[in-house]
Short mmCIF file of C-alpha atoms and ligand atoms in Angstrom, two decimals:
data_model
loop_
_atom_site.label_atom_id
_atom_site.label_comp_id
_atom_site.label_asym_id
_atom_site.label_seq_id
_atom_site.Cartn_x
_atom_site.Cartn_y
_atom_site.Cartn_z
CA MET A 20 171.91 199.22 151.51
CA SER A 21 171.87 202.84 150.33
CA ARG A 22 168.69 204.91 150.04
CA LYS A 23 169.33 205.25 146.33
CA ILE A 24 169.32 201.51 145.81
CA LYS A 25 166.23 201.12 147.97
CA SER A 26 164.27 203.68 145.98
CA CYS A 27 165.23 201.92 142.78
CA PHE A 28 163.79 198.72 144.12
CA SER A 29 160.50 200.31 145.06
CA ARG A 30 160.13 201.42 141.46
CA LEU A 31 161.38 198.31 139.71
CA PHE A 32 160.15 195.68 142.09
CA PRO A 33 156.71 196.28 143.58
CA LYS A 34 155.46 194.99 146.95
CA GLY A 35 156.86 191.75 148.37
CA ALA A 36 159.31 191.34 145.54
CA GLN A 37 161.35 194.19 146.95
CA ILE A 38 162.80 192.07 149.72
CA ILE A 39 163.77 189.32 147.36
CA ALA A 40 165.06 191.78 144.79
CA ALA A 41 167.12 193.46 147.50
CA LEU A 42 168.65 190.15 148.48
CA LEU A 43 169.29 189.40 144.86
CA ALA A 44 171.11 192.70 144.36
CA ILE A 45 173.26 192.16 147.43
CA LEU A 46 174.22 188.78 146.07
CA LEU A 47 174.97 190.26 142.67
CA LEU A 48 177.02 193.10 144.11
CA CYS A 49 178.95 190.88 146.51
CA GLY A 50 179.79 188.55 143.70
CA GLY A 51 180.38 184.84 143.73
CA CYS A 52 176.69 183.98 143.29
CA SER A 53 175.79 184.79 139.72
CA GLY A 54 175.52 181.19 138.63
CA SER A 55 177.39 182.30 135.57
CA SER A 56 179.59 179.78 133.84
CA SER A 57 182.36 182.31 133.23
CA GLY A 58 182.57 183.53 136.80
CA THR A 59 181.90 187.24 136.03
CA SER A 60 179.81 187.56 139.13
CA GLU A 61 178.59 191.17 138.75
CA THR A 62 177.19 190.62 135.29
CA VAL A 63 174.01 188.79 134.39
CA ARG A 64 173.92 187.91 130.73
CA ILE A 65 170.47 187.52 129.20
CA GLY A 66 170.13 186.28 125.63
CA VAL A 67 166.93 187.69 124.12
CA ALA A 68 165.91 185.92 120.90
CA LEU A 69 163.17 187.72 118.95
CA TYR A 70 161.05 186.24 116.18
CA SER A 71 161.32 189.56 114.35
CA GLN A 72 162.71 192.86 115.50
CA ASP A 73 160.52 194.84 113.11
CA ASP A 74 157.29 193.76 114.86
CA THR A 75 155.80 196.89 116.47
CA PHE A 76 154.67 195.19 119.66
CA ILE A 77 157.83 193.11 120.14
CA SER A 78 160.13 196.07 119.58
CA ALA A 79 158.19 198.04 122.22
CA VAL A 80 158.59 195.16 124.70
CA THR A 81 162.35 194.94 124.11
CA GLN A 82 162.82 198.70 124.35
CA GLN A 83 161.13 198.66 127.74
CA MET A 84 163.30 195.74 128.87
CA GLU A 85 166.40 197.67 127.89
CA GLN A 86 165.22 200.75 129.70
CA LEU A 87 164.41 198.80 132.88
CA ALA A 88 167.78 197.04 132.76
CA ARG A 89 169.60 200.38 132.44
CA GLU A 90 167.63 201.82 135.36
CA TYR A 91 168.49 198.77 137.41
CA GLU A 92 172.20 199.12 136.61
CA ASP A 93 172.29 202.86 137.22
CA GLN A 94 170.80 202.39 140.63
CA ASN A 95 172.69 199.40 142.00
CA GLY A 96 175.91 199.13 140.02
CA GLY A 97 175.40 195.49 138.99
CA LYS A 98 175.45 194.82 135.26
CA ILE A 99 172.74 193.32 133.08
CA ASN A 100 173.85 192.42 129.57
CA LEU A 101 170.80 192.18 127.35
CA ASN A 102 171.89 190.61 124.07
CA LEU A 103 169.19 190.92 121.43
CA ALA A 104 169.04 188.71 118.34
CA ASP A 105 166.64 189.26 115.44
CA GLY A 106 165.36 185.87 114.22
CA GLN A 107 164.10 187.46 110.96
CA ARG A 108 161.04 185.17 111.05
CA ASN A 109 163.30 182.21 110.34
CA GLN A 110 163.55 179.32 112.81
CA THR A 111 166.89 178.12 111.42
CA ILE A 112 168.44 181.54 111.92
CA GLN A 113 167.01 181.71 115.42
CA LEU A 114 168.45 178.30 116.37
CA GLU A 115 171.90 179.48 115.25
CA GLN A 116 171.48 182.54 117.44
CA ILE A 117 170.56 180.30 120.38
CA ASP A 118 173.73 178.25 119.76
CA ARG A 119 175.77 181.43 119.84
CA PHE A 120 174.11 182.61 123.06
CA LEU A 121 174.83 179.27 124.72
CA ASP A 122 178.42 179.14 123.45
CA SER A 123 179.14 182.64 124.69
CA GLY A 124 177.97 181.76 128.19
CA CYS A 125 174.55 183.40 128.60
CA ASP A 126 173.05 182.83 132.05
CA VAL A 127 169.43 182.70 130.88
CA LEU A 128 167.50 182.91 127.60
CA CYS A 129 164.32 184.87 126.86
CA VAL A 130 162.85 183.43 123.69
CA ASN A 131 160.16 184.85 121.44
CA ILE A 132 160.16 181.75 119.28
CA VAL A 133 159.64 181.98 115.51
CA ASP A 134 157.78 178.69 115.13
CA ARG A 135 155.97 177.88 118.33
CA THR A 136 155.49 174.25 117.32
CA ALA A 137 159.27 173.79 117.02
CA ALA A 138 160.41 174.50 120.57
CA ALA A 139 161.70 170.99 121.32
CA VAL A 140 165.05 171.37 119.52
CA LEU A 141 165.70 174.71 121.15
CA ILE A 142 164.79 173.38 124.60
CA ASP A 143 167.05 170.35 124.19
CA LYS A 144 169.99 172.67 123.45
CA ALA A 145 169.26 174.71 126.59
CA VAL A 146 168.87 171.57 128.73
CA SER A 147 172.26 170.24 127.56
CA ALA A 148 173.85 173.57 128.45
CA GLY A 149 171.91 173.77 131.74
CA ILE A 150 170.57 177.24 130.87
CA PRO A 151 166.98 178.19 131.83
CA VAL A 152 164.61 179.41 129.11
CA ILE A 153 161.74 181.88 129.42
CA PHE A 154 159.50 181.84 126.36
CA PHE A 155 157.30 184.88 125.89
CA ASN A 156 154.49 186.11 123.63
CA ARG A 157 154.65 183.10 121.28
CA GLN A 158 153.52 180.11 123.28
CA PRO A 159 155.10 176.68 122.74
CA VAL A 160 152.94 173.58 123.18
CA GLN A 161 152.59 172.23 126.70
CA GLU A 162 154.54 169.00 126.16
CA ASP A 163 157.59 171.03 125.13
CA LEU A 164 157.44 173.23 128.23
CA GLN A 165 157.31 170.09 130.33
CA ARG A 166 160.64 168.82 129.03
CA TRP A 167 162.52 170.50 131.90
CA ASP A 168 161.62 172.29 135.13
CA LYS A 169 163.58 175.41 134.14
CA ILE A 170 161.41 176.20 131.14
CA TYR A 171 158.75 178.91 131.48
CA TYR A 172 156.18 180.74 129.42
CA VAL A 173 155.33 184.37 130.20
CA GLY A 174 152.34 185.94 128.46
CA PRO A 175 148.64 186.73 128.64
CA LYS A 176 145.73 184.44 127.76
CA GLY A 177 144.69 185.32 124.21
CA GLU A 178 141.02 184.54 124.79
CA GLN A 179 140.71 187.42 127.26
CA SER A 180 141.77 189.99 124.66
CA GLY A 181 139.16 188.64 122.23
CA ILE A 182 136.48 188.85 124.91
CA TYR A 183 137.43 192.47 125.70
CA GLN A 184 137.17 193.39 122.01
CA GLY A 185 133.70 191.83 121.85
CA GLU A 186 132.64 193.69 125.00
CA ILE A 187 133.79 197.02 123.55
CA LEU A 188 131.70 196.39 120.42
CA LEU A 189 128.72 195.22 122.47
CA GLN A 190 128.69 198.35 124.59
CA LYS A 191 128.78 200.64 121.56
CA TRP A 192 126.11 198.56 119.79
CA ASN A 193 123.80 198.80 122.77
CA GLN A 194 124.40 202.48 123.41
CA GLU A 195 124.47 203.90 119.89
CA ARG A 196 122.60 201.36 117.82
CA GLU A 197 121.11 203.84 115.38
CA GLN A 198 124.49 205.18 114.47
CA VAL A 199 126.45 201.89 114.27
CA ASP A 200 123.82 199.62 112.70
CA ARG A 201 124.12 201.53 109.47
CA ASN A 202 121.53 199.65 107.43
CA GLY A 203 119.20 199.34 110.42
CA ASP A 204 118.68 195.59 110.00
CA GLY A 205 119.56 194.75 113.64
CA ILE A 206 122.52 192.63 112.46
CA MET A 207 126.17 193.59 112.93
CA GLN A 208 127.97 193.16 109.59
CA TYR A 209 131.69 192.74 110.32
CA VAL A 210 135.05 191.86 108.80
CA MET A 211 137.88 190.13 110.68
CA LEU A 212 141.59 190.85 110.13
CA GLU A 213 143.50 187.91 111.54
CA GLY A 214 147.10 187.76 112.79
CA GLU A 215 149.74 185.29 111.68
CA PRO A 216 148.21 181.84 111.09
CA GLY A 217 148.97 179.40 113.90
CA HIS A 218 149.87 182.12 116.45
CA GLN A 219 147.89 181.38 119.62
CA ASP A 220 146.76 185.00 119.92
CA ALA A 221 145.44 185.07 116.36
CA LEU A 222 143.50 181.85 116.87
CA LEU A 223 142.09 182.77 120.28
CA ARG A 224 141.24 186.40 119.51
CA THR A 225 139.44 185.39 116.34
CA GLU A 226 137.46 182.75 118.19
CA TYR A 227 136.60 184.79 121.30
CA ALA A 228 135.94 188.30 119.94
CA THR A 229 132.44 187.41 118.79
CA LYS A 230 131.46 185.49 121.95
CA PRO A 231 130.24 188.41 124.12
CA LEU A 232 128.10 189.58 121.19
CA ILE A 233 126.60 186.16 120.51
CA GLU A 234 126.03 185.51 124.22
CA ASN A 235 124.16 188.79 124.46
CA GLY A 236 121.92 188.01 121.54
CA VAL A 237 123.52 190.25 118.91
CA ALA A 238 123.01 188.79 115.43
CA LEU A 239 126.23 188.79 113.44
CA GLU A 240 127.04 188.56 109.78
CA LYS A 241 130.66 187.94 108.82
CA LEU A 242 131.22 189.65 105.47
CA ALA A 243 134.87 188.57 105.16
CA SER A 244 137.83 187.37 107.14
CA ASP A 245 141.47 186.80 106.26
CA THR A 246 144.98 187.01 107.64
CA ALA A 247 147.06 190.16 107.35
CA ASN A 248 149.93 188.63 109.39
CA TRP A 249 149.91 191.33 112.12
CA SER A 250 150.98 193.82 109.44
CA ARG A 251 149.66 197.32 108.83
CA ALA A 252 150.63 197.27 105.16
CA GLN A 253 148.93 193.93 104.51
CA ALA A 254 145.82 195.14 106.35
CA VAL A 255 145.68 198.21 104.10
CA SER A 256 145.56 196.12 100.94
CA LYS A 257 143.11 193.56 102.36
CA MET A 258 140.81 196.30 103.62
CA LYS A 259 140.89 198.15 100.30
CA GLN A 260 139.57 195.01 98.59
CA TRP A 261 136.82 194.67 101.17
CA CYS A 262 135.88 198.34 100.86
CA GLN A 263 135.48 197.87 97.12
CA GLU A 264 133.36 194.80 97.70
CA PHE A 265 131.23 195.90 100.68
CA GLY A 266 131.70 199.68 100.94
CA SER A 267 129.88 201.19 103.85
CA SER A 268 127.96 197.98 104.62
CA ILE A 269 130.89 197.17 106.92
CA GLU A 270 129.71 198.05 110.43
CA ALA A 271 132.64 196.66 112.42
CA VAL A 272 136.29 195.81 111.79
CA ILE A 273 137.71 193.34 114.29
CA ALA A 274 141.50 193.24 114.01
CA ASN A 275 143.67 190.80 115.98
CA ASN A 276 146.16 193.63 116.68
CA ASP A 277 146.48 197.41 116.50
CA ASP A 278 148.79 197.52 113.49
CA MET A 279 146.10 195.81 111.40
CA ALA A 280 143.34 197.98 112.91
CA LEU A 281 145.35 201.06 111.91
CA GLY A 282 145.93 199.61 108.43
CA ALA A 283 142.15 199.18 108.08
CA ILE A 284 141.60 202.79 109.15
CA ASP A 285 144.27 203.99 106.65
CA ALA A 286 142.52 202.10 103.86
CA MET A 287 139.02 203.30 104.74
CA LYS A 288 140.17 206.92 104.96
CA GLU A 289 141.83 206.57 101.57
CA MET A 290 138.68 205.00 100.11
CA GLY A 291 136.57 207.84 101.50
CA ILE A 292 134.50 205.74 103.92
CA ASP A 293 132.91 208.34 106.19
CA PRO A 294 131.88 207.93 108.94
CA LEU A 295 134.19 205.07 109.81
CA PRO A 296 132.67 201.86 111.20
CA MET A 297 133.58 200.53 114.66
CA VAL A 298 137.23 199.39 114.67
CA VAL A 299 138.88 197.42 117.48
CA GLY A 300 142.47 196.22 117.90
CA VAL A 301 144.80 194.79 120.55
CA ASP A 302 148.17 195.99 122.00
CA ALA A 303 147.55 199.65 122.91
CA THR A 304 150.56 200.78 120.86
CA ALA A 305 151.38 204.50 120.85
CA PRO A 306 149.85 205.15 117.39
CA ALA A 307 146.75 203.17 118.38
CA LEU A 308 146.25 205.36 121.44
CA GLU A 309 146.49 208.42 119.18
CA ALA A 310 143.82 206.92 116.91
CA LEU A 311 141.68 206.29 119.96
CA GLU A 312 141.96 209.92 121.02
CA GLU A 313 141.17 210.99 117.46
CA GLY A 314 138.11 208.74 117.47
CA SER A 315 138.97 206.57 114.46
CA LEU A 316 139.72 203.56 116.69
CA LEU A 317 136.89 202.55 119.01
CA GLY A 318 138.92 200.43 121.40
CA THR A 319 142.03 198.36 122.04
CA VAL A 320 143.37 195.99 124.65
CA GLN A 321 146.62 196.62 126.49
CA ASN A 322 148.77 193.53 125.90
CA ALA A 323 150.47 192.41 129.14
CA PRO A 324 152.02 195.80 130.04
CA ASP A 325 154.09 194.27 132.85
CA MET A 326 155.73 191.69 130.57
CA PRO A 327 159.12 193.51 130.27
CA GLU A 328 159.43 193.83 134.03
CA ILE A 329 158.39 190.24 134.72
CA LEU A 330 160.82 188.93 132.09
CA LEU A 331 163.64 190.84 133.72
CA GLN A 332 162.76 189.81 137.27
CA LEU A 333 162.38 186.16 136.35
CA SER A 334 165.60 186.22 134.33
CA LEU A 335 167.56 187.68 137.25
CA ALA A 336 166.15 185.10 139.65
CA LEU A 337 166.91 182.17 137.33
CA ALA A 338 170.36 183.46 136.36
CA THR A 339 171.42 183.78 139.97
CA GLY A 340 169.68 180.62 141.13
CA GLN A 341 167.51 182.61 143.54
CA GLU A 342 163.89 182.01 144.49
CA VAL A 343 161.41 183.47 142.05
CA PRO A 344 159.96 186.72 143.54
CA GLU A 345 156.60 186.32 145.30
CA THR A 346 154.97 188.79 142.92
CA ILE A 347 155.43 186.29 140.10
CA THR A 348 152.84 183.53 140.23
CA ILE A 349 153.90 180.39 138.43
CA GLN A 350 151.01 178.14 137.48
CA ASP A 351 151.27 174.48 136.53
CA GLU A 352 155.01 174.80 137.19
CA HIS A 353 155.74 176.59 133.91
CA TYR A 354 153.26 179.39 133.21
CA VAL A 355 153.24 183.04 134.27
CA TRP A 356 149.92 184.46 133.04
CA LEU A 357 149.73 188.23 132.74
CA PRO A 358 146.63 190.40 132.47
CA TYR A 359 145.21 192.35 129.53
CA HIS A 360 143.40 195.67 130.08
CA LYS A 361 140.44 196.94 128.08
CA ILE A 362 141.06 200.47 126.73
CA THR A 363 138.49 202.85 125.27
CA LYS A 364 138.36 206.63 125.05
CA GLU A 365 136.76 206.67 128.50
CA THR A 366 139.55 204.62 130.14
CA ILE A 367 142.59 205.84 128.15
CA ARG A 368 143.60 208.24 130.93
CA GLN A 369 144.41 205.24 133.11
CA ILE A 370 147.43 204.48 130.93
CA VAL A 371 148.19 207.85 129.31
CA PRO A 372 148.13 210.56 132.00
C1 BGC B 425 150.59 191.02 119.33
C2 BGC B 425 150.96 191.35 117.90
C3 BGC B 425 152.34 190.84 117.60
C4 BGC B 425 152.47 189.36 117.95
C5 BGC B 425 153.90 188.88 117.75
C6 BGC B 425 150.74 189.53 119.56
O1 BGC B 425 150.43 189.24 120.90
O2 BGC B 425 149.26 191.41 119.60
O3 BGC B 425 150.90 192.72 117.66
O4 BGC B 425 152.63 191.04 116.24
O5 BGC B 425 152.06 189.13 119.28
O6 BGC B 425 154.09 187.58 118.17
CA1 CA B 426 123.48 196.04 110.20
#
C-alpha cells in the first residue's frame, strides 16, 4: 500500500478503523468484492435521500459527505458514487426516489426520512432488494428499525442538546444575573422557538432545555412558545409578534436550532431591542458561529460533527459486506449514537481555529 493511500486513511479513518479501512480499500481496488449487484467492483454506489435539500444543517452534512468521498477517491483510486435526491418534504416523492435508487442498483441507502413515522414501507422495499439502509438525523421508531438486521440509525441524542442549551443559560444567569434578569424579579422570562412538530430533536430539545435551570432552582416563566419549523424566515415573523407583545421583558430565547435563533436575532434587531436577551440555538452552523463571535448569540451546540464521516464509513462497510469499523459503536444492534458539543464564545476556538 502506497504512502499516499496510508496518509489518506490516517485522515479519513481515525485510530483502529485505519486497519479495517485499509483492508476495505484493498478489497475495493482489487475488485470482485463490492457486493454490488451490477458487478462494477471499483465503484460503491450510495443513494442519499434527503428530506429537503434546502435545510441549512442537512445541506452542510451532505456537502461534507461529498468532500470526504472525493478525498477518499483522490487518494485511493476507488470510486464512490454519492447520488443525492431531494425529497422536497414529501414522503411520496421520497419513496419514488428510493424505488429509483433500488432499481438502478445502489449498494446502500442513506436516508434522511421525510416522515419518521412512515419508515416501514421504505424499509420493506430495501429488504426485498437486499439493500442495507442507514437512517440519519430523522429517527424512525424502534419497531421499524427492528424489521431487519441491516437497518441502522446514525445521529445524536436530542435530549443532550437541550441540556447543553439549559446549561449555557444557567451559567450566564448565575454569572451575570443583574444584566440578564432585566426586570430584577429573580425569574427568567423566556420564549421557545420549536422545530418541526413531531421531529425527535424538536420534542427532546424543547423538553430538556429547561431541565438544568429547574434542577438548579431557577424560576422560569414561559411567555410564549410555538413552532417555526426549523426556519429562519418563520422565526423572524414569530419573534416580531412576540416582541410587539412582550418587548424587552423577554430575557431568553431558546431556539431548537440555529436558523431559528438567527431569525429571532434578525427580528429583535429590526424591532430595536437593545441590548439583546440571551439567545441559544443548536447546530453550530457557520452563520451561527459568526453571531457567537459578534455576541448576539450566547451559545449553540455542535450537532454530531462526525456524522458525515460515520455515514460514509458505515456505508462503505455495508456496501462491501465488510465488518463495521471498530470506531463505530453499534448499540442495541441498530443505533450509532454520536456526541453533541457545547459551544460558547469561550469554547468556539475548539472548532474554529
Ligand atoms: C437540526 C435542524 C434541522 C433538522 C432537520 C435537526 O437536528 O438541528 O437544524 O433542520 O435536524 O431534520
Ligand atoms: Ca426576570
